[in-house]
Short mmCIF file of C-alpha atoms in Angstrom, two decimals:
data_model
loop_
_atom_site.label_atom_id
_atom_site.label_comp_id
_atom_site.label_asym_id
_atom_site.label_seq_id
_atom_site.Cartn_x
_atom_site.Cartn_y
_atom_site.Cartn_z
CA MET N 160 -9.55 -91.50 -66.81
CA PHE N 161 -6.39 -91.74 -68.92
CA TYR N 162 -7.05 -88.38 -70.58
CA ALA N 163 -7.81 -86.76 -67.21
CA LEU N 164 -4.48 -88.04 -65.89
CA VAL N 165 -2.62 -86.74 -68.94
CA SER N 166 -4.33 -83.36 -68.56
CA ALA N 167 -3.43 -83.15 -64.87
CA LEU N 168 0.20 -84.08 -65.56
CA THR N 169 0.37 -81.52 -68.36
CA GLN N 170 -0.94 -78.78 -66.09
CA GLN N 171 1.56 -79.73 -63.41
CA TYR N 172 4.39 -79.68 -65.95
CA LEU N 173 3.38 -76.21 -67.14
CA LYS N 174 3.33 -74.89 -63.58
CA VAL N 175 6.78 -76.33 -62.87
CA ARG N 176 8.11 -74.88 -66.13
CA GLN N 177 6.71 -71.46 -65.25
CA GLN N 178 8.38 -71.50 -61.85
CA TYR N 179 11.68 -72.52 -63.46
CA ARG N 180 11.37 -69.63 -65.88
CA HIS N 181 10.49 -67.37 -62.95
CA ALA N 182 13.74 -68.36 -61.22
CA GLN N 183 15.65 -67.65 -64.44
CA ALA N 184 13.94 -64.28 -64.80
CA LEU N 185 14.70 -63.26 -61.22
CA TRP N 186 18.34 -64.21 -61.67
CA SER N 187 18.58 -62.25 -64.92
CA HIS N 188 16.91 -59.23 -63.34
CA ARG N 189 19.22 -59.34 -60.30
CA ARG N 190 22.49 -59.49 -62.22
CA THR N 191 21.57 -57.12 -65.06
CA GLY N 192 21.47 -53.35 -64.77
CA PRO N 193 18.88 -51.10 -66.43
CA ASP N 194 21.29 -50.23 -69.23
CA ALA N 195 21.33 -53.87 -70.37
CA LEU N 196 17.58 -54.04 -70.95
CA PRO N 197 16.39 -54.21 -74.56
CA ASP N 198 15.26 -51.05 -76.27
CA PRO N 199 12.46 -50.70 -77.13
CA ARG N 200 10.44 -52.98 -74.87
CA PHE N 201 6.67 -53.17 -74.89
CA ILE N 202 3.65 -54.88 -73.36
CA LEU N 203 0.72 -55.97 -75.50
CA PHE N 204 -2.18 -55.61 -73.07
CA GLY N 205 -5.83 -56.59 -73.39
CA ARG N 206 -8.28 -59.48 -73.22
CA GLY N 207 -7.99 -62.95 -74.71
CA ARG N 208 -9.75 -63.63 -78.05
CA SER N 209 -9.12 -60.05 -79.17
CA GLY N 210 -6.45 -60.69 -81.80
CA THR N 211 -3.46 -60.48 -79.44
CA THR N 212 -1.92 -63.74 -80.68
CA ALA N 213 -2.15 -62.67 -84.32
CA LEU N 214 -0.71 -59.22 -83.61
CA LEU N 215 2.17 -60.55 -81.53
CA SER N 216 2.96 -63.09 -84.25
CA MET N 217 3.18 -60.33 -86.85
CA LEU N 218 5.35 -58.15 -84.62
CA ASP N 219 7.67 -61.10 -84.06
CA ASP N 220 8.36 -61.04 -87.81
CA VAL N 221 10.01 -57.63 -87.38
CA PRO N 222 13.79 -58.26 -87.10
CA ALA N 223 14.22 -55.54 -84.48
CA LEU N 224 11.75 -57.23 -82.11
CA HIS N 225 11.65 -60.50 -80.20
CA CYS N 226 8.16 -61.30 -78.89
CA GLU N 227 6.98 -63.75 -76.24
CA GLY N 228 3.46 -64.81 -75.39
CA GLU N 229 1.64 -64.67 -72.04
CA VAL N 230 4.50 -64.33 -69.58
CA LEU N 231 2.10 -64.10 -66.62
CA HIS N 232 -0.23 -66.93 -67.58
CA ASN N 233 0.62 -68.76 -64.33
CA TYR N 234 1.20 -67.36 -60.86
CA VAL N 235 4.68 -66.06 -60.01
CA ARG N 236 5.87 -64.64 -56.72
CA TYR N 237 7.36 -61.44 -58.17
CA PRO N 238 5.42 -60.45 -61.30
CA TYR N 239 7.20 -57.13 -61.93
CA ARG N 240 10.68 -58.58 -61.69
CA HIS N 241 9.53 -61.58 -63.71
CA VAL N 242 8.52 -59.39 -66.66
CA LEU N 243 11.75 -57.38 -66.50
CA GLY N 244 13.85 -60.52 -66.20
CA ARG N 245 12.15 -62.20 -69.16
CA SER N 246 13.15 -59.24 -71.32
CA VAL N 247 16.85 -59.33 -70.48
CA ARG N 248 18.26 -61.62 -73.18
CA PRO N 249 16.14 -61.19 -76.29
CA ALA N 250 17.16 -62.51 -79.71
CA ALA N 251 16.72 -58.99 -81.12
CA PRO N 252 17.40 -55.40 -79.99
CA GLY N 253 13.78 -54.94 -78.84
CA TYR N 254 11.43 -57.09 -76.79
CA GLY N 255 7.69 -57.49 -76.38
CA CYS N 256 5.33 -59.77 -74.49
CA LYS N 257 1.64 -60.17 -73.80
CA ILE N 258 -0.20 -59.60 -70.52
CA LEU N 259 -3.95 -60.19 -70.32
CA SER N 260 -6.07 -58.19 -67.91
CA TYR N 261 -7.57 -61.22 -66.16
CA GLN N 262 -4.02 -62.33 -65.30
CA VAL N 263 -3.43 -59.10 -63.40
CA GLN N 264 -6.82 -59.28 -61.71
CA ASP N 265 -7.11 -62.98 -60.89
CA VAL N 266 -3.83 -64.88 -61.43
CA GLN N 267 -1.06 -62.67 -60.03
CA THR N 268 -2.37 -62.55 -56.48
CA ALA N 269 1.04 -61.55 -55.08
CA LEU N 270 0.61 -58.03 -56.45
CA ASP N 271 0.16 -55.52 -53.62
CA GLU N 272 -1.45 -52.96 -55.95
CA PRO N 273 -2.80 -54.76 -59.03
CA GLU N 274 -4.31 -51.60 -60.52
CA ALA N 275 -0.90 -49.89 -60.43
CA PHE N 276 0.91 -52.76 -62.16
CA ILE N 277 0.72 -51.56 -65.77
CA HIS N 278 1.60 -48.04 -64.64
CA ARG N 279 4.68 -49.40 -62.89
CA LEU N 280 5.78 -51.37 -65.94
CA TRP N 281 5.57 -48.16 -67.95
CA GLU N 282 7.00 -45.67 -65.45
CA GLU N 283 9.68 -47.76 -63.73
CA GLY N 284 10.21 -50.56 -66.21
CA GLY N 285 10.29 -48.42 -69.32
CA PHE N 286 7.80 -50.59 -71.21
CA GLN N 287 5.67 -48.96 -73.86
CA ILE N 288 2.06 -50.14 -73.82
CA LEU N 289 0.01 -51.38 -76.77
CA TYR N 290 -3.64 -51.84 -75.82
CA LEU N 291 -5.72 -54.09 -78.07
CA ARG N 292 -9.44 -54.53 -77.46
CA ARG N 293 -12.46 -55.90 -79.28
CA THR N 294 -15.36 -53.47 -79.50
CA ASN N 295 -18.08 -55.95 -80.50
CA LEU N 296 -18.75 -57.62 -77.16
CA LEU N 297 -21.17 -60.14 -78.68
CA ARG N 298 -18.62 -61.40 -81.19
CA HIS N 299 -16.07 -61.48 -78.41
CA ALA N 300 -18.40 -63.65 -76.32
CA LEU N 301 -19.03 -66.02 -79.22
CA SER N 302 -15.31 -66.23 -79.91
CA ASN N 303 -14.69 -67.33 -76.33
CA ILE N 304 -17.44 -69.92 -76.54
CA ARG N 305 -16.20 -71.25 -79.88
CA ALA N 306 -12.60 -71.40 -78.63
CA ARG N 307 -13.69 -73.81 -75.92
CA ARG N 308 -15.26 -76.14 -78.47
CA GLU N 309 -12.93 -76.05 -81.45
CA GLN N 310 -9.87 -74.41 -82.92
CA PHE N 311 -10.92 -70.90 -83.94
CA HIS N 312 -7.75 -69.88 -85.77
CA GLN N 313 -5.51 -71.94 -88.00
CA LYS N 314 -1.85 -71.52 -88.73
CA LYS N 315 -1.05 -70.22 -92.19
CA ASP N 316 0.06 -73.59 -93.58
CA ASP N 317 -2.97 -75.49 -92.26
CA ILE N 318 -5.82 -76.38 -94.60
CA PRO N 319 -8.74 -74.03 -93.83
CA ALA N 320 -11.87 -75.70 -92.53
CA GLU N 321 -15.37 -74.33 -92.73
CA ALA N 322 -16.59 -73.24 -89.32
CA GLN N 323 -19.82 -74.81 -88.17
CA ALA N 324 -22.64 -72.72 -86.74
CA LEU N 325 -22.74 -72.80 -82.96
CA ARG N 326 -25.79 -73.63 -80.89
CA VAL N 327 -25.45 -71.41 -77.84
CA ASP N 328 -27.14 -70.82 -74.52
CA PRO N 329 -28.28 -67.16 -74.76
CA ASP N 330 -27.90 -66.69 -71.01
CA ARG N 331 -24.33 -67.98 -71.25
CA VAL N 332 -23.66 -65.49 -74.04
CA MET N 333 -24.96 -62.69 -71.80
CA ASP N 334 -22.65 -63.86 -69.00
CA TRP N 335 -19.67 -63.67 -71.35
CA ILE N 336 -20.67 -60.21 -72.58
CA ARG N 337 -20.99 -58.85 -69.06
CA SER N 338 -17.70 -60.43 -68.04
CA SER N 339 -15.95 -58.83 -71.01
CA GLU N 340 -17.59 -55.50 -70.25
CA ALA N 341 -16.37 -55.67 -66.64
CA LEU N 342 -12.84 -56.50 -67.78
CA GLY N 343 -12.98 -53.50 -70.12
CA ALA N 344 -13.77 -51.23 -67.18
CA TYR N 345 -10.93 -52.83 -65.20
CA GLU N 346 -8.51 -52.27 -68.09
CA LYS N 347 -9.50 -48.62 -68.18
CA ARG N 348 -8.52 -48.28 -64.53
CA LEU N 349 -5.19 -50.04 -65.12
CA LEU N 350 -4.38 -47.72 -68.01
CA GLU N 351 -5.29 -44.52 -66.18
CA ASP N 352 -2.48 -41.97 -66.62
CA VAL N 353 -0.49 -44.49 -68.71
CA PRO N 354 0.47 -43.35 -72.23
CA HIS N 355 -0.43 -46.12 -74.67
CA ARG N 356 -1.18 -46.93 -78.29
CA SER N 357 -4.84 -47.92 -78.55
CA LEU N 358 -5.84 -50.54 -81.14
CA THR N 359 -9.04 -52.45 -81.91
CA TYR N 360 -9.57 -55.88 -83.37
CA GLU N 361 -12.18 -54.52 -85.77
CA LYS N 362 -9.94 -51.82 -87.25
CA HIS N 363 -6.46 -53.31 -87.02
CA ILE N 364 -6.75 -57.12 -86.99
CA ARG N 365 -10.01 -58.28 -88.58
CA ASN N 366 -9.13 -57.26 -92.14
CA PRO N 367 -5.82 -58.74 -93.43
CA GLU N 368 -5.46 -55.72 -95.70
CA ALA N 369 -4.96 -53.58 -92.58
CA HIS N 370 -2.15 -55.70 -91.13
CA GLN N 371 0.80 -54.09 -92.86
CA GLN N 372 -0.29 -50.57 -92.01
CA THR N 373 -0.93 -51.66 -88.44
CA ILE N 374 2.59 -53.04 -88.08
CA ASP N 375 4.09 -49.99 -89.77
CA ASP N 376 2.27 -47.69 -87.33
CA ILE N 377 3.29 -49.74 -84.28
CA CYS N 378 6.92 -49.87 -85.41
CA ALA N 379 6.88 -46.09 -85.81
CA TYR N 380 5.40 -45.79 -82.30
CA LEU N 381 8.13 -48.05 -80.89
CA GLY N 382 10.87 -46.37 -82.92
CA VAL N 383 12.00 -49.39 -84.94
CA GLU N 384 12.16 -50.10 -88.66
CA SER N 385 9.19 -51.98 -90.11
CA VAL N 386 9.35 -54.79 -92.69
CA PRO N 387 6.81 -56.59 -94.91
CA ILE N 388 4.95 -59.08 -92.73
CA GLU N 389 2.49 -61.94 -93.07
CA SER N 390 -0.03 -62.95 -90.44
CA SER N 391 0.52 -66.43 -89.00
CA TYR N 392 -3.20 -67.04 -88.47
CA ARG N 393 -6.31 -67.14 -90.62
CA LYS N 394 -9.79 -66.37 -89.38
CA ILE N 395 -12.25 -69.10 -90.31
CA ALA N 396 -15.27 -67.91 -88.33
CA PRO N 397 -18.50 -67.06 -90.16
CA PRO N 398 -18.66 -63.40 -91.23
CA SER N 399 -21.86 -62.60 -89.32
CA VAL N 400 -23.60 -63.64 -86.14
CA ARG N 401 -26.60 -64.82 -88.18
CA GLU N 402 -24.41 -67.32 -90.03
CA GLY N 403 -22.41 -68.32 -86.99
CA VAL N 404 -25.20 -69.10 -84.52
CA ALA N 405 -27.53 -72.03 -85.23
CA ASN N 406 -30.23 -70.74 -82.86
CA TYR N 407 -29.87 -67.12 -83.99
CA ASP N 408 -33.55 -66.24 -83.45
CA GLU N 409 -33.37 -67.41 -79.84
CA LEU N 410 -30.29 -65.27 -79.28
CA VAL N 411 -32.03 -62.26 -80.85
CA ARG N 412 -34.93 -62.60 -78.43
CA ARG N 413 -32.53 -62.67 -75.49
CA LEU N 414 -30.61 -59.59 -76.62
CA ARG N 415 -33.62 -57.58 -77.73
CA GLU N 416 -33.98 -54.27 -75.88
CA THR N 417 -30.55 -54.64 -74.26
CA PRO N 418 -27.51 -52.45 -75.00
CA TYR N 419 -26.01 -55.41 -76.87
CA GLU N 420 -28.69 -55.77 -79.54
CA LYS N 421 -26.69 -53.45 -81.82
CA TYR N 422 -23.93 -56.04 -82.19
CA LEU N 423 -26.13 -58.64 -83.86
CA GLU N 424 -25.68 -57.65 -87.48
CA GLU N 425 -22.13 -56.31 -87.38
CA GLN N 426 -19.80 -58.18 -89.72
CA ASP N 427 -16.66 -59.79 -88.26
#
């Protein structure tokens, strides 16, 4: 009961803090003209568990950029003005933040036209869009399941721990895959007619050797100078589904003859 009370109080505190920040953002937006907004400014858009935290952490190491996390994690009354207002006083010339697709679809219910929101941020707000997705829907599903049981990433100065194989409910895995697939289709609609830089976890985040080139390319896209960076997170998940799932054979039987069977042996 004690832990439930602490959890409830924590959630209430986070909601109050978000509304306080919303009030600050609205005030900043109201008293600041367009010329005072940071340049460049960008949105990192996508799904959770797709490498967005790692990428934003690396971009925050670039002196020309100040990056925030999920600015729309909780409901706000005026989402568009909230994002603009949050960008007003960055600690660097440029600004970036993260918006996840489920937050547009399910959390920000005050939006009159949710599917036009990203387009509006680009066209009216002047935000450039970075779109990061994970192509292996099975690994994405397992990442979500693992994240709810244990810490899936560690900070760079933590001692790495060996990830344990998960025992999963194959039907639950299928639910996660289909949910991710549906969000992917939703993201495609939100990005329609919106110029953006497309990135994938598998190509740009999974391999640490790709990180510097990824940041260099993004900085060139945003028009800022790049610097040597170091990722703030280490992957500790098993390199294959076979190693990461304790009841692998059961999962194989469930995925057999489905479009998702191809993901089983892909390395992560």
